[in-house]
């Protein structure tokens, strides 16, 4: 005769009843679908309304204020003098940045060199040009003839090969390119140095293990990997240089700002001509920002993959 504990079917049924939880009376509530309530950003809507109100107020003030002289702005917006000044500004920006990038690569490599002479020269260059105002450097280059009236080339114990007046060599164009280009090279050198330092040291060691020379692994291994880190700050420097070219107006170079000044010095319409210059600066910086965005996207393709 078998007891209840010995009966296999009753034992399994008792075990099942022991581990199965009882059904709750309100179990039907758990089967109901959940209602998703989207968050309400009241603060965002309030701040948006406040911002729109401020924009409308400023726009209304600018449109209705006759001192802005929008008719004069439209008259000179596409003036030949203004467009020529815009071309000078863009051309200066491209030439100065090309010179600065070439010099900055050399300075960055010298800064990272184990040779104390190269490293010390690069440090001294960066210290000097970052430590003095760029406007002072522009005026200094423009007045270089006060220190050296003539420029000559000769070999030791040989007749003079070439001589010229320093005023003929240091024109406003030359002074602008040297003053802004040499100063910008100091800032770009630090950007490129930081980009090179961002590449893992193992890449350099692997390139040396393959027998590559320093110029080879720097050109083929290090710089291509550093470029994605260098592009964004370089784009900012290009945009900043476009605006910094307005400083050349102090040395009588006919850039965009100087062209506007030349017009309002005759018409005495200062504010409208300054608005014209600001509009073209905004257009040029917007174009450069779009180009920078496309270049960054191109060099980020490998990371997205």
Coordinates of C-alpha atoms in Angstrom, one line a residue:
X1 CA 0.0 0.0 0.0
X2 CA 1.5 3.4 -1.1
X3 CA 1.1 6.6 0.9
X4 CA 0.4 10.0 -0.6
X5 CA 4.1 10.9 -0.3
X6 CA 5.1 7.8 -2.1
X7 CA 2.6 8.3 -5.0
X8 CA 4.5 9.8 -8.0
X9 CA 1.5 11.5 -9.5
X10 CA 0.3 13.1 -6.3
X11 CA 3.9 14.1 -5.4
X12 CA 4.3 16.0 -8.8
X13 CA 0.9 17.7 -8.4
X14 CA 1.7 18.8 -4.9
X15 CA 5.1 20.2 -6.1
X16 CA 3.4 22.0 -8.9
X17 CA 0.9 23.5 -6.6
X18 CA 3.7 24.6 -4.3
X19 CA 5.7 26.5 -6.8
X20 CA 2.9 28.0 -8.9
X21 CA 1.7 31.4 -7.5
X22 CA -2.0 31.9 -7.0
X23 CA -3.8 34.0 -9.6
X24 CA -4.5 37.4 -8.4
X25 CA -8.0 38.8 -8.5
X26 CA -6.9 41.9 -10.4
X27 CA -4.6 40.1 -12.8
X28 CA -6.6 41.5 -15.7
X29 CA -5.1 45.0 -14.9
X30 CA -1.6 43.7 -15.8
X31 CA -2.7 42.6 -19.3
X32 CA -4.0 46.1 -20.2
X33 CA -1.8 48.0 -22.7
X34 CA 0.4 50.7 -21.3
X35 CA -0.3 54.3 -22.2
X36 CA 2.9 56.2 -23.2
X37 CA 2.6 59.9 -22.3
X38 CA 5.0 62.1 -24.2
X39 CA 6.9 64.6 -22.0
X40 CA 5.8 68.2 -22.1
X41 CA 8.6 70.7 -22.4
X42 CA 6.9 73.9 -21.2
X43 CA 10.2 75.6 -20.5
X44 CA 11.3 75.1 -24.1
X45 CA 8.1 76.6 -25.5
X46 CA 8.3 79.6 -23.2
X47 CA 12.0 80.3 -24.0
X48 CA 11.2 79.9 -27.7
X49 CA 8.4 82.5 -27.5
X50 CA 10.6 84.9 -25.6
X51 CA 13.4 84.5 -28.2
X52 CA 10.9 85.0 -31.0
X53 CA 9.6 88.1 -29.3
X54 CA 13.1 89.5 -29.0
X55 CA 13.9 88.8 -32.6
X56 CA 10.7 90.5 -33.8
X57 CA 11.5 93.5 -31.6
X58 CA 15.0 93.8 -32.9
X59 CA 14.0 93.3 -36.5
X60 CA 11.2 95.9 -36.2
X61 CA 13.6 98.4 -34.7
X62 CA 16.2 97.9 -37.5
X63 CA 13.6 98.1 -40.2
X64 CA 11.8 101.2 -38.9
X65 CA 14.8 103.1 -37.8
X66 CA 15.7 105.5 -40.6
X67 CA 19.3 105.9 -39.3
X68 CA 20.1 102.5 -40.7
X69 CA 19.6 103.9 -44.2
X70 CA 18.8 100.5 -45.9
X71 CA 18.4 102.3 -49.3
X72 CA 22.1 103.3 -49.0
X73 CA 23.0 99.8 -48.0
X74 CA 21.3 98.4 -51.1
X75 CA 23.0 101.0 -53.2
X76 CA 26.5 100.1 -52.2
X77 CA 26.1 96.4 -51.6
X78 CA 27.2 95.4 -55.1
X79 CA 29.4 98.4 -55.7
X80 CA 32.5 97.7 -57.7
X81 CA 34.8 99.2 -55.0
X82 CA 33.2 96.9 -52.3
X83 CA 33.4 93.8 -54.5
X84 CA 37.1 94.5 -55.3
X85 CA 37.8 94.9 -51.6
X86 CA 36.0 91.6 -51.0
X87 CA 38.2 89.9 -53.5
X88 CA 41.3 91.3 -51.8
X89 CA 40.1 90.0 -48.5
X90 CA 39.4 86.5 -49.8
X91 CA 42.7 86.4 -51.8
X92 CA 44.7 87.5 -48.7
X93 CA 43.0 84.9 -46.6
X94 CA 43.9 82.0 -49.0
X95 CA 47.5 83.2 -49.4
X96 CA 48.1 83.8 -45.7
X97 CA 46.7 80.5 -44.7
X98 CA 48.7 78.6 -47.3
X99 CA 51.9 80.2 -46.0
X100 CA 50.9 79.6 -42.4
X101 CA 50.0 75.9 -42.9
X102 CA 53.4 75.2 -44.7
X103 CA 55.3 76.9 -42.0
X104 CA 53.3 75.4 -39.2
X105 CA 54.0 71.8 -40.4
X106 CA 57.7 72.6 -40.3
X107 CA 57.5 74.2 -36.9
X108 CA 55.4 71.4 -35.4
X109 CA 57.8 68.7 -36.6
X110 CA 60.7 70.8 -35.2
X111 CA 58.9 71.1 -31.9
X112 CA 58.6 67.4 -31.6
X113 CA 62.1 66.8 -32.7
X114 CA 64.6 65.3 -30.2
X115 CA 67.2 67.8 -31.5
X116 CA 67.3 70.5 -28.8
X117 CA 68.3 73.1 -31.4
X118 CA 65.2 72.5 -33.6
X119 CA 62.9 72.2 -30.6
X120 CA 64.3 75.4 -29.0
X121 CA 63.9 77.4 -32.3
X122 CA 60.3 76.3 -32.7
X123 CA 59.5 77.1 -29.1
X124 CA 61.1 80.5 -29.4
X125 CA 59.2 81.3 -32.6
X126 CA 55.9 80.3 -31.2
X127 CA 56.6 82.2 -28.0
X128 CA 57.5 85.4 -29.8
X129 CA 54.7 85.5 -32.4
X130 CA 51.9 84.5 -30.0
X131 CA 53.2 86.9 -27.4
X132 CA 53.1 90.1 -29.5
X133 CA 49.9 91.7 -30.9
X134 CA 49.3 91.0 -34.6
X135 CA 48.5 94.6 -35.2
X136 CA 51.9 95.6 -33.9
X137 CA 53.6 93.0 -36.1
X138 CA 51.8 94.4 -39.1
X139 CA 52.9 98.0 -38.4
X140 CA 56.4 96.7 -37.7
X141 CA 56.7 95.0 -41.1
X142 CA 55.3 98.0 -42.9
X143 CA 57.9 100.2 -41.3
X144 CA 60.8 97.8 -41.7
X145 CA 62.6 100.4 -43.9
X146 CA 63.2 102.5 -40.9
X147 CA 65.6 99.8 -39.6
X148 CA 67.0 98.6 -42.9
X149 CA 66.7 101.2 -45.6
X150 CA 68.3 98.9 -48.2
X151 CA 68.3 95.2 -48.9
X152 CA 71.3 93.5 -50.5
X153 CA 72.5 90.0 -51.3
X154 CA 76.2 89.2 -51.4
X155 CA 78.7 86.5 -50.7
X156 CA 81.5 86.9 -48.2
X157 CA 84.5 88.8 -49.7
X158 CA 82.5 89.1 -53.0
X159 CA 80.8 92.1 -54.7
X160 CA 77.2 92.8 -54.0
X161 CA 74.9 90.6 -56.2
X162 CA 71.6 92.4 -55.6
X163 CA 70.6 95.5 -53.8
X164 CA 67.2 97.3 -53.6
X165 CA 65.3 99.8 -51.4
X166 CA 63.4 98.2 -48.6
X167 CA 60.4 100.4 -49.4
X168 CA 60.2 98.8 -52.8
X169 CA 60.3 95.3 -51.3
X170 CA 58.0 95.8 -48.3
X171 CA 54.8 97.0 -49.9
X172 CA 51.4 96.9 -48.1
X173 CA 50.8 93.5 -49.7
X174 CA 54.1 92.1 -48.5
X175 CA 53.7 93.5 -45.0
X176 CA 50.2 92.0 -44.8
X177 CA 51.3 88.6 -45.9
X178 CA 54.3 88.5 -43.6
X179 CA 52.6 90.1 -40.6
X180 CA 49.5 87.9 -40.7
X181 CA 51.2 84.7 -42.1
X182 CA 54.0 84.5 -39.7
X183 CA 51.7 85.2 -36.8
X184 CA 49.2 82.6 -37.9
X185 CA 51.9 80.0 -38.4
X186 CA 52.6 80.1 -34.6
X187 CA 49.0 79.2 -33.8
X188 CA 48.7 76.6 -36.5
X189 CA 51.9 74.9 -35.3
X190 CA 50.3 74.2 -32.0
X191 CA 47.2 72.8 -33.7
X192 CA 49.3 70.5 -35.9
X193 CA 51.5 69.5 -33.0
X194 CA 48.4 68.5 -30.9
X195 CA 47.0 66.5 -33.9
X196 CA 50.3 64.6 -34.3
X197 CA 50.4 63.9 -30.6
X198 CA 46.9 62.5 -30.7
X199 CA 48.2 59.6 -32.9
X200 CA 49.2 56.5 -30.8
X201 CA 52.9 56.0 -30.3
X202 CA 52.5 52.4 -31.5
X203 CA 51.9 53.7 -35.0
X204 CA 55.3 55.3 -35.1
X205 CA 57.0 52.2 -33.6
X206 CA 55.3 50.0 -36.2
X207 CA 56.4 52.2 -39.0
X208 CA 60.0 52.1 -37.8
X209 CA 59.8 48.4 -37.4
X210 CA 58.9 48.2 -41.1
X211 CA 62.1 50.1 -41.9
X212 CA 60.4 53.4 -42.9
X213 CA 62.4 56.6 -42.7
X214 CA 61.2 59.5 -40.5
X215 CA 59.8 61.5 -43.5
X216 CA 58.1 58.4 -44.8
X217 CA 56.2 57.4 -41.6
X218 CA 55.4 61.0 -40.9
X219 CA 53.9 61.5 -44.4
X220 CA 52.2 58.1 -44.8
X221 CA 51.3 57.1 -41.3
X222 CA 51.1 59.9 -38.8
X223 CA 49.8 62.9 -40.7
X224 CA 46.9 61.0 -42.4
X225 CA 45.7 59.9 -39.0
X226 CA 46.1 63.3 -37.5
X227 CA 44.3 65.2 -40.2
X228 CA 40.7 64.5 -38.8
X229 CA 41.8 66.1 -35.6
X230 CA 43.5 69.1 -37.3
X231 CA 40.7 70.0 -39.7
X232 CA 38.1 71.5 -37.3
X233 CA 40.5 73.9 -35.5
X234 CA 42.1 74.8 -38.9
X235 CA 38.7 75.7 -40.3
X236 CA 38.1 78.0 -37.3
X237 CA 41.5 79.6 -37.9
X238 CA 40.6 80.2 -41.6
X239 CA 37.4 81.9 -40.6
X240 CA 39.2 83.9 -38.0
X241 CA 41.8 84.9 -40.5
X242 CA 39.2 86.1 -42.9
X243 CA 38.0 88.6 -40.3
X244 CA 41.5 89.4 -39.1
X245 CA 42.4 90.7 -42.6
X246 CA 40.4 93.8 -41.7
X247 CA 43.5 94.9 -39.7
X248 CA 45.4 95.5 -43.0
X249 CA 43.3 98.6 -43.4
X250 CA 45.7 100.4 -41.0
X251 CA 48.5 100.0 -43.6
X252 CA 46.3 101.3 -46.5
X253 CA 45.6 98.0 -48.2
X254 CA 42.3 98.1 -50.0
X255 CA 40.5 95.2 -48.4
X256 CA 36.8 95.0 -47.7
X257 CA 36.9 97.3 -44.7
X258 CA 39.3 99.8 -46.2
X259 CA 37.0 100.0 -49.3
X260 CA 34.0 100.7 -47.1
X261 CA 36.0 103.4 -45.3
X262 CA 37.1 104.9 -48.6
X263 CA 33.5 105.4 -49.6
X264 CA 32.1 106.7 -46.3
X265 CA 35.1 109.1 -46.0
X266 CA 33.5 110.9 -49.0
X267 CA 29.8 110.4 -48.3
X268 CA 29.9 110.5 -44.5
X269 CA 27.5 107.5 -44.4
X270 CA 29.4 105.5 -41.9
X271 CA 26.8 103.1 -40.6
X272 CA 25.3 102.0 -43.9
X273 CA 28.8 101.2 -45.3
X274 CA 29.8 99.3 -42.2
X275 CA 26.6 97.3 -42.5
X276 CA 27.6 96.5 -46.1
X277 CA 31.0 95.3 -44.9
X278 CA 29.3 93.1 -42.2
X279 CA 26.9 91.6 -44.7
X280 CA 29.8 90.5 -47.0
X281 CA 31.8 89.2 -44.0
X282 CA 28.8 87.1 -43.0
X283 CA 28.4 85.7 -46.5
X284 CA 32.1 84.8 -46.8
X285 CA 32.2 83.2 -43.3
X286 CA 29.0 81.2 -44.1
X287 CA 30.6 79.8 -47.3
X288 CA 33.8 78.9 -45.4
X289 CA 31.7 77.2 -42.7
X290 CA 29.9 75.1 -45.3
X291 CA 33.2 74.1 -46.9
X292 CA 34.6 73.2 -43.5
X293 CA 31.6 71.0 -42.7
X294 CA 32.0 69.1 -46.0
X295 CA 35.7 68.6 -45.5
X296 CA 35.2 67.3 -42.0
X297 CA 32.5 64.9 -43.2
X298 CA 34.9 63.7 -45.9
X299 CA 37.7 62.9 -43.4
X300 CA 35.3 61.3 -41.0
X301 CA 34.1 58.7 -43.4
X302 CA 36.6 56.1 -42.1
X303 CA 35.4 56.6 -38.5
X304 CA 31.7 56.2 -39.6
X305 CA 32.5 52.9 -41.3

